[in-house]
CSV table of C-alpha atoms and ligand atoms in Angstrom, one decimal:
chain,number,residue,atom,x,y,z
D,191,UNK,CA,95.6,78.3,106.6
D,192,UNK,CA,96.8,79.1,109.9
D,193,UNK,CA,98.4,82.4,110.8
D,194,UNK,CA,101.2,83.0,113.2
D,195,UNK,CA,100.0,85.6,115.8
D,196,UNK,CA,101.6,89.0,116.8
D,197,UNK,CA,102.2,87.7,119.7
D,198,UNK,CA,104.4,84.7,118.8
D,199,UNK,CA,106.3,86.6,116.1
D,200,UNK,CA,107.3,88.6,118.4
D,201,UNK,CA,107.9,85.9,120.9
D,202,UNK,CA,110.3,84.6,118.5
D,203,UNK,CA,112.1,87.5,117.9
D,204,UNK,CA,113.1,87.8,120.8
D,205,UNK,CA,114.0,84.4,121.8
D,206,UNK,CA,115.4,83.1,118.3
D,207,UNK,CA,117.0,86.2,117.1
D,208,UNK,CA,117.3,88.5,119.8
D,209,UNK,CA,116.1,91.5,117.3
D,210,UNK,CA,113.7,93.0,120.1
D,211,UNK,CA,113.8,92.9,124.0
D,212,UNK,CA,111.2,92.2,126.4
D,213,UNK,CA,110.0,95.5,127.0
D,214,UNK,CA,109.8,96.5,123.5
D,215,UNK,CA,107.9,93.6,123.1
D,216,UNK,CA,105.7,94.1,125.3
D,217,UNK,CA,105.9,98.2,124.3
D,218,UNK,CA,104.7,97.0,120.8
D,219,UNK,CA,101.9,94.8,122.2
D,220,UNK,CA,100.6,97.7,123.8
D,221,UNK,CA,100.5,100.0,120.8
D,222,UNK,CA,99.0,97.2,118.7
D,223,UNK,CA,96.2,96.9,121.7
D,224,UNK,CA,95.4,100.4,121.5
D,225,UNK,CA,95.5,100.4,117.6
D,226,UNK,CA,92.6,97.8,117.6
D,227,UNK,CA,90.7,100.4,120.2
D,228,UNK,CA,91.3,103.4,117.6
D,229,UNK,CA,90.7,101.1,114.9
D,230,UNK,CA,87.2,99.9,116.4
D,231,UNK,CA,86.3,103.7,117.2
D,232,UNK,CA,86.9,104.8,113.9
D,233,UNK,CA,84.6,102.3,112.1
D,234,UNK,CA,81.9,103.7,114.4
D,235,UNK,CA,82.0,107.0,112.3
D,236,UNK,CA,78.9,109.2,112.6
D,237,UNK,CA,77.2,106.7,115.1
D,238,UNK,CA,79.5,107.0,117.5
D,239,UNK,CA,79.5,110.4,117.6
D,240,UNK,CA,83.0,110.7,116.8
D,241,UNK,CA,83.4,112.5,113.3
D,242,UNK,CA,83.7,116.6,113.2
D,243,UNK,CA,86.3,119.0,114.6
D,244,UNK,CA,86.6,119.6,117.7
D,245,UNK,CA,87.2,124.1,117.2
D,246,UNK,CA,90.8,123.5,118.8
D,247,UNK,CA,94.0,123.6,117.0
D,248,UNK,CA,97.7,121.5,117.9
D,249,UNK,CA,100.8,122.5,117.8
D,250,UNK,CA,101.3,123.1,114.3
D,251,UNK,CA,98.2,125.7,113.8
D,252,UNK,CA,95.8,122.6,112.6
D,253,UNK,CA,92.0,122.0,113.4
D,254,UNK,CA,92.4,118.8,115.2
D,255,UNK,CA,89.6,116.3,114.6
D,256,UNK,CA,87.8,114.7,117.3
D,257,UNK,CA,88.9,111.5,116.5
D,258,UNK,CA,92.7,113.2,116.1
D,259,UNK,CA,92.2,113.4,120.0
D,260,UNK,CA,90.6,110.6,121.0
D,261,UNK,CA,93.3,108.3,119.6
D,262,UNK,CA,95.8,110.6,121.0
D,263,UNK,CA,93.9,109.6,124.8
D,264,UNK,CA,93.8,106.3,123.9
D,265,UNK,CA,97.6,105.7,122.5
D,266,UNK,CA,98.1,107.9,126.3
D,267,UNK,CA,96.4,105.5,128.5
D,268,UNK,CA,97.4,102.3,127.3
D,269,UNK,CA,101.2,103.3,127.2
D,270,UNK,CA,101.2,105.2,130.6
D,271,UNK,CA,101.4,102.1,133.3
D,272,UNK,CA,103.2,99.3,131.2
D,273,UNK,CA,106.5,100.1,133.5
D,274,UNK,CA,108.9,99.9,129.4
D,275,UNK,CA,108.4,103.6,128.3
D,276,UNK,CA,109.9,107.1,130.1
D,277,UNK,CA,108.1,109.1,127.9
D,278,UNK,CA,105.9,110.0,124.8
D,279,UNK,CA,105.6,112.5,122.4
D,280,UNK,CA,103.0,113.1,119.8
D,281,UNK,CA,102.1,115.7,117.1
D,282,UNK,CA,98.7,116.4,119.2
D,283,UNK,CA,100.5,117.6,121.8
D,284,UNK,CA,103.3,120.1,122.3
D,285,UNK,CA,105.3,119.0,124.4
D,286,UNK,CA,106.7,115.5,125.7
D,287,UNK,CA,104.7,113.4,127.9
D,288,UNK,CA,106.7,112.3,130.9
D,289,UNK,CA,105.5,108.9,132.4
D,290,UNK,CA,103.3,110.0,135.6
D,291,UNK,CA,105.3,109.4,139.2
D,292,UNK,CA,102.8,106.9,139.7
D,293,UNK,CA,103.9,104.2,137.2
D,294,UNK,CA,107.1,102.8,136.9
D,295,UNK,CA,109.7,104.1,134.5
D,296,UNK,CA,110.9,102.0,131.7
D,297,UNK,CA,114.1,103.0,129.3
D,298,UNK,CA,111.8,103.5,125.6
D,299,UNK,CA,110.5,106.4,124.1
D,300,UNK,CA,107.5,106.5,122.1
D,301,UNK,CA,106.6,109.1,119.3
D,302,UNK,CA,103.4,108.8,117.3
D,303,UNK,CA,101.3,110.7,114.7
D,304,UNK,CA,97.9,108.9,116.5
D,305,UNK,CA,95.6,109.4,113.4
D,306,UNK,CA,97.2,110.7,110.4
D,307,UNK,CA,95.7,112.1,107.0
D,308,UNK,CA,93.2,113.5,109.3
D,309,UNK,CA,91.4,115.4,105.8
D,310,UNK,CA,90.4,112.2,104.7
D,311,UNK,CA,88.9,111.1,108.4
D,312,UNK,CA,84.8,112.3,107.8
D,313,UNK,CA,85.1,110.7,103.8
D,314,UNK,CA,85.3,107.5,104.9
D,315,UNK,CA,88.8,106.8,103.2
D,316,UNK,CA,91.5,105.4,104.7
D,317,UNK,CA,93.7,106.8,108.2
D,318,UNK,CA,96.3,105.1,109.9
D,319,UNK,CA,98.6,105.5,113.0
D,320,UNK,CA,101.9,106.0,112.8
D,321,UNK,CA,104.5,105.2,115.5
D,322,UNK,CA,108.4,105.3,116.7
D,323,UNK,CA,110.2,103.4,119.3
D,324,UNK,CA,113.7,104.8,120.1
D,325,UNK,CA,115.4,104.6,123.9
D,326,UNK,CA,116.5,106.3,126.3
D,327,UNK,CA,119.9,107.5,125.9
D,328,UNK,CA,122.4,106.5,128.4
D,329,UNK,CA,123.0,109.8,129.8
D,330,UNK,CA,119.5,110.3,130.8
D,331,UNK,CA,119.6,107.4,133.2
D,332,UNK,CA,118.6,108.0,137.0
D,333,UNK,CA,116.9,111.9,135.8
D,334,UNK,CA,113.8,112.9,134.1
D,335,UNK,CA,113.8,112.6,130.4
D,336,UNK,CA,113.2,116.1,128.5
D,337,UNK,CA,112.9,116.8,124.9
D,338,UNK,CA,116.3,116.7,123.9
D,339,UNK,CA,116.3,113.1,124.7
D,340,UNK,CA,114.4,112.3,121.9
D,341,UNK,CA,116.5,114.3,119.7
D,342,UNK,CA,117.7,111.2,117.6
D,343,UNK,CA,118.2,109.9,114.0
D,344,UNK,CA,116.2,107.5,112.8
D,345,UNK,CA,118.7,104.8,112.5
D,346,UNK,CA,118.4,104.7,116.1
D,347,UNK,CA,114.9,103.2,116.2
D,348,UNK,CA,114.7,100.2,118.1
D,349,UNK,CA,110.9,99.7,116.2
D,350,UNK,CA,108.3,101.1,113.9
D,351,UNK,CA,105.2,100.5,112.3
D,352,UNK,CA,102.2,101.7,111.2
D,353,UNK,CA,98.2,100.4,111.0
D,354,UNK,CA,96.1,101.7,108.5
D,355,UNK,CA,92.4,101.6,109.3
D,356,UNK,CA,91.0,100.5,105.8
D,357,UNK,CA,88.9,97.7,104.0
D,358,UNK,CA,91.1,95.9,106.4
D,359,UNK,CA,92.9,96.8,109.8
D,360,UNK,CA,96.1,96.0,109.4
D,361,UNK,CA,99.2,96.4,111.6
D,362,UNK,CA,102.8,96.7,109.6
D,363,UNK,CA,105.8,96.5,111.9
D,364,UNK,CA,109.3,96.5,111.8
D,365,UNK,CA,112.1,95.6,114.6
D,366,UNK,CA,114.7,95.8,112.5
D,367,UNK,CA,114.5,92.4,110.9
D,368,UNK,CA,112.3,93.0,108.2
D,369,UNK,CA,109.1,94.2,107.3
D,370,UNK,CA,105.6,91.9,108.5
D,371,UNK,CA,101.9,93.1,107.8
D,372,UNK,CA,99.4,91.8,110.4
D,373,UNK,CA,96.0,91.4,109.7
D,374,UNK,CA,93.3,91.9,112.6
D,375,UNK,CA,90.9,89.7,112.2
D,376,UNK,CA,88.2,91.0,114.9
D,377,UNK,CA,86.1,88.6,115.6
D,378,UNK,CA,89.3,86.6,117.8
D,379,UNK,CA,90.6,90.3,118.4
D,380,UNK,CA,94.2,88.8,117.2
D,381,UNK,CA,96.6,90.2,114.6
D,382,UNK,CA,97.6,87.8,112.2
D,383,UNK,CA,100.8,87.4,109.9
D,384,UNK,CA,99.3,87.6,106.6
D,385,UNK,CA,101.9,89.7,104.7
D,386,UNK,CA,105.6,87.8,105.4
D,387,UNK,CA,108.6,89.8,105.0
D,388,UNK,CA,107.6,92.8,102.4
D,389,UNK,CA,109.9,93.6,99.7
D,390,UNK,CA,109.3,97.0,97.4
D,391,UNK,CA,109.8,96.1,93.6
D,392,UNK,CA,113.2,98.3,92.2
D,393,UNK,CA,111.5,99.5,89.8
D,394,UNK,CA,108.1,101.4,89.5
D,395,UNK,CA,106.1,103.2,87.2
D,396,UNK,CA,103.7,104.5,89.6
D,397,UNK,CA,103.8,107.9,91.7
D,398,UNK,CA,102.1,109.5,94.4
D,399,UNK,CA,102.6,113.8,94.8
D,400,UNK,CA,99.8,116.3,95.5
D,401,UNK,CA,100.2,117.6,92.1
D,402,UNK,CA,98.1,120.6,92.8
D,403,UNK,CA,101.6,122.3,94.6
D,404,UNK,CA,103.3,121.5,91.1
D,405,UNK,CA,104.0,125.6,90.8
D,406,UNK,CA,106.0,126.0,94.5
D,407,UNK,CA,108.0,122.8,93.5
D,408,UNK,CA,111.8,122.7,93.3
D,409,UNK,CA,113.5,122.5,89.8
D,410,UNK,CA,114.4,118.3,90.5
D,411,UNK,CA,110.7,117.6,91.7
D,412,UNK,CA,109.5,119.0,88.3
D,413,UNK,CA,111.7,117.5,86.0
D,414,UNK,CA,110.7,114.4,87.8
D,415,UNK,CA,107.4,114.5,87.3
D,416,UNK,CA,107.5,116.4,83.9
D,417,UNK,CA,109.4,113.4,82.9
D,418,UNK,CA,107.4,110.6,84.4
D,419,UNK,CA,104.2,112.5,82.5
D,420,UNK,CA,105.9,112.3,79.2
D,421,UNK,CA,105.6,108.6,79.5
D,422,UNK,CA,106.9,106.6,76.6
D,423,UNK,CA,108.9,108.8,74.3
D,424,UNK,CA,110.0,111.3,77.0
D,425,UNK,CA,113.6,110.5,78.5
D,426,UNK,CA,112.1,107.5,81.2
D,427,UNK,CA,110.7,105.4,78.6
D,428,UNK,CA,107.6,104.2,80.1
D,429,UNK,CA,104.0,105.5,80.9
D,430,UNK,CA,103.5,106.1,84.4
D,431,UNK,CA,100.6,106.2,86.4
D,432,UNK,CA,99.5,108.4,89.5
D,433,UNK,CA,97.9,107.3,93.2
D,434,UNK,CA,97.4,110.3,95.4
D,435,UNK,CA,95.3,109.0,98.6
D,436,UNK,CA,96.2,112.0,100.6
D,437,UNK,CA,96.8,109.9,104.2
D,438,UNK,CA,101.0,108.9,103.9
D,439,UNK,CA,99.9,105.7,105.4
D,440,UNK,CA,97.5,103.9,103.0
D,441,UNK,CA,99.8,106.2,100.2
D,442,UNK,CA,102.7,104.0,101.7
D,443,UNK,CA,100.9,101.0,102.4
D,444,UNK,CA,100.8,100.7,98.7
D,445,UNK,CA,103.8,101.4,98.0
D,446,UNK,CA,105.1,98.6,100.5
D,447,UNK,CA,102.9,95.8,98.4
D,448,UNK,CA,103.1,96.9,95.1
D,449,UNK,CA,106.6,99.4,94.9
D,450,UNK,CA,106.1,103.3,93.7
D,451,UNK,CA,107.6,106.6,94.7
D,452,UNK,CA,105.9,108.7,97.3
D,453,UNK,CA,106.5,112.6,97.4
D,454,UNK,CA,106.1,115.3,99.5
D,455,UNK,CA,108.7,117.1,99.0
D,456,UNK,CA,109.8,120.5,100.2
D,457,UNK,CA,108.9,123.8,98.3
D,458,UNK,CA,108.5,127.6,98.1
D,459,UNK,CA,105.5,128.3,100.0
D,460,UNK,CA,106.6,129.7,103.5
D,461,UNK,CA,104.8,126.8,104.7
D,462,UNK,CA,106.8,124.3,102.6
D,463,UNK,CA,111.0,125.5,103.1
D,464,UNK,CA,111.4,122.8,105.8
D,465,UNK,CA,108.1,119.9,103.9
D,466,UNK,CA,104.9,119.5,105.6
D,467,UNK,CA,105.2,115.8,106.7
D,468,UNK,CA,106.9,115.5,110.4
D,469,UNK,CA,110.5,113.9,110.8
D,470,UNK,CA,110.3,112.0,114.3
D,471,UNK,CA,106.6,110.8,114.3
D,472,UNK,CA,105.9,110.2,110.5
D,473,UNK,CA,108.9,110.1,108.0
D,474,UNK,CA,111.4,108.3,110.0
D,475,UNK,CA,109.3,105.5,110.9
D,476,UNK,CA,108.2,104.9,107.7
D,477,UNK,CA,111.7,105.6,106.4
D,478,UNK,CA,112.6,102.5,108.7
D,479,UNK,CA,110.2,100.4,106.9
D,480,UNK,CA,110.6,101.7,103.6
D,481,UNK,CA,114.6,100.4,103.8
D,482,UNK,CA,113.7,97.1,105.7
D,483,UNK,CA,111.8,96.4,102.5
D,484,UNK,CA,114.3,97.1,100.1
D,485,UNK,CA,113.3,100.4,99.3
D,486,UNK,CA,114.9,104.2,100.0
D,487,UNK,CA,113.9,107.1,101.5
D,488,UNK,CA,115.5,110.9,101.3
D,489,UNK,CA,114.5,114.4,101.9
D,490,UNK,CA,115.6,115.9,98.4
D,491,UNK,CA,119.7,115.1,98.9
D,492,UNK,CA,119.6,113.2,102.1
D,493,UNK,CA,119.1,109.9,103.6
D,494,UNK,CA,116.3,110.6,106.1
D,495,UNK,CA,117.4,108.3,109.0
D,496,UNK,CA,120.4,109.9,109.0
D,497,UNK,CA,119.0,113.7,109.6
D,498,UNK,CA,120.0,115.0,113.2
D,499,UNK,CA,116.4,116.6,114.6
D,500,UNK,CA,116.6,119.6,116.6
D,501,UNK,CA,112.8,119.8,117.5
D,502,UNK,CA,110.3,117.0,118.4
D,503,UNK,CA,107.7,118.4,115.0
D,504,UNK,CA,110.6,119.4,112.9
D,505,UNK,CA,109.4,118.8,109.5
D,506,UNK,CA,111.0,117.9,106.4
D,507,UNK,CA,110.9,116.7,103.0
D,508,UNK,CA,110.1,113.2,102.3
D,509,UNK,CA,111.0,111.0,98.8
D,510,UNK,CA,110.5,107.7,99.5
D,511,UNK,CA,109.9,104.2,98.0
D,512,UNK,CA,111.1,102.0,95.2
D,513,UNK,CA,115.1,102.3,95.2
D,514,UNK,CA,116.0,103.2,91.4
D,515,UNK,CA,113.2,105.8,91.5
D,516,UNK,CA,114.1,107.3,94.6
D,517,UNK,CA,117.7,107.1,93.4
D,518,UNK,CA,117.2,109.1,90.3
D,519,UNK,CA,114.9,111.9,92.6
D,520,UNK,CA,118.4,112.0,94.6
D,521,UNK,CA,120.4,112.7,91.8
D,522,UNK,CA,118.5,115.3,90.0
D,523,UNK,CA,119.0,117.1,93.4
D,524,UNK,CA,122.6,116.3,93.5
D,525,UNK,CA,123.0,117.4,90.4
D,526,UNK,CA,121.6,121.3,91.3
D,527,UNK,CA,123.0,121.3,95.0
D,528,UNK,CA,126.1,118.9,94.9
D,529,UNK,CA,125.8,116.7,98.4
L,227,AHM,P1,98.2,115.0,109.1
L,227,AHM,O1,99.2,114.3,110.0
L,227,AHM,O2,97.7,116.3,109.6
L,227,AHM,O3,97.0,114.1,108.7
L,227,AHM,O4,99.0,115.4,107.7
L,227,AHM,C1,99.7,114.5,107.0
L,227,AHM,C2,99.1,114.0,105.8
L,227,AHM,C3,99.7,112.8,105.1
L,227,AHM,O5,99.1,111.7,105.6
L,227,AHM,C4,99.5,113.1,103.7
L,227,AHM,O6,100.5,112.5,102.9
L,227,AHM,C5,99.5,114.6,103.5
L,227,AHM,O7,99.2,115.1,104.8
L,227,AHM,C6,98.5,115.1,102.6
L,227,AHM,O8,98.6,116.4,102.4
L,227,AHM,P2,97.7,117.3,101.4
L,227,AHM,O9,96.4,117.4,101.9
L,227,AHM,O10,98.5,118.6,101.3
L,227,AHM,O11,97.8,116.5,100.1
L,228,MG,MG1,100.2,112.9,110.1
């Protein structure tokens, strides 16, 4: 069977439905390029050298893994001369990353999490790289960009995707028309359209939540989860099972082909009042794709697209997947702090 390219879905986008511009286009061929470098770098493992920490910590107060930083370098230098983007921002580093004066300044802003569920990176299980395209506001035009520029929603994302480095590579994108899942087949070094046009199931009986934080929870969360483990004769009706992979990509990824609810919710730990996962660079994009493909996505009470940031690595809570799931999560919230 023959597979349409990366290349020529996106060709045709833009021609046929006029759902992405050139630059983005190009923007998004770029990232995919440096995706298959990270991708290839990571199946190295221990005999490239590139497993371990490195001893230095990001922004947020975490060890950062050597291969953390190396994808961070390559997502950097493959994005910095392509003349579409004005700036990056990333959670290995702290502030935004202006295009140099050297290169020519485009009107897109990139935001990406360059190798996330970084615990699971020397186990061998799988990582992924998450990322954002939103644009330049109008405002901004003929000055430098700063970090109040990327201060948008997520329904302003032009683009998203992720690729999960797995048993297979595989790129999942949305411009806003959908949901596709590329596979890379790396002996031609193309991606290839193997998953058309992803829909979540409504229904699920499958969750994914580090249940190990089950005491810090808020009262919704656990009489979620208390209800899904009472299976059949509790108040849900049906046995339920549990996935918790520990990397929100290939926890996602899952959900995308085969529906559940994914959790990481926000709790009592002083660590966990605003959620662990990051707004701009992880939960909106995958917000983006979770409602492409039929699904929902919320912070506890609130639609997480619609969430104004006020920091590049704000955090926040993140319910997300099947839509009559995440729709009873959302009321069992609304129900104890009325929207
Ligand atoms: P990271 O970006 O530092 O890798 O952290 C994000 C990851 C997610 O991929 C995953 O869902 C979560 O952290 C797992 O957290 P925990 O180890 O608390 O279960
Ligand atoms: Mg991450």
């Amino acid at each position: 069977m023959k597979h349409k390219t990366l290349t020529q879905y996106l060709v045709e986008q833009q021609r046929e439905h006029k759902s992405v511009s050139a630059d983005v286009r190009l923007l998004i061929e770029t990232v995919s390029r440096a995706c298959k470098a990270i991708s290839t770098t990571v199946h190295k493992g221990a005999l490239g050298g590139v497993l371990g920490s490195l001893g230095t910590e990001n922004v947020q107060g975490e060890i950062q893994k050597k291969l953390d930083v190396l994808s961070n370098e390559i997502l950097l230098e493959a994005n910095e001369w392509g003349g579409s983007l004005a700036a990056m921002a990333s959670e290995e580093m702290e502030t935004i990353h202006p295009i140099p004066n050297e290169y020519p300044k485009g009107q897109n802003l990139l935001l990406f999490d360059p190798l996330d569920g970084s615990s699971n990176i020397d186990v061998n299980v799988s990582i992924g790289t998450i990322f954002s395209i939103l644009q330049v506001p109008a405002d901004a035009a003929g000055r430098d960009v700063t970090e109040a520029d990327f201060l948008q929603p997520g329904t302003r994302q032009v683009a998203a995707g992720y690729a999960v480095y797995g048993p297979q590579t595989m790129l999942v994108l949305t411009v806003g028309a959908g949901v596709m899942g590329f596979t890379l087949d790396s002996e031609m070094g193309s991606w290839l359209l193997t998953h058309e046009n992803i829909r979540i199931p409504e229904q699920t009986a499958e969750f994914a939540i580090n249940m190990s934080n089950m005491r810090h929870w808020e009262a919704p969360v656990k009489r979620y989860i208390d209800e899904c483990l009472q299976g059949e004769s509790g108040p849900l009706g049906k046995n339920y099972n549990m996935r918790w992979i520990a990397s929100m990509v290939a926890d996602v990824h899952r959900i995308l082909n085969r529906g559940g609810i994914f959790m990481y919710p926000r709790d009592s730990r002083p660590s966990g009042h605003k959620g662990k996962l990051r707004l701009m660079y992880e939960a909106n994009p995958m917000s983006f794709l979770v409602e492409q493909a039929g699904g929902r996505a919320i912070d506890g009470t609130k639609r997480i697209l619609d969430i104004q940031p006020q920091a590049v690595h704000e955090r926040t809570g993140v319910i997300l997947g099947s839509r009559a799931e995440v729709e009873r999560v959302q009321a069992y919230h609304q129900a104890v702090t009325p929207a």
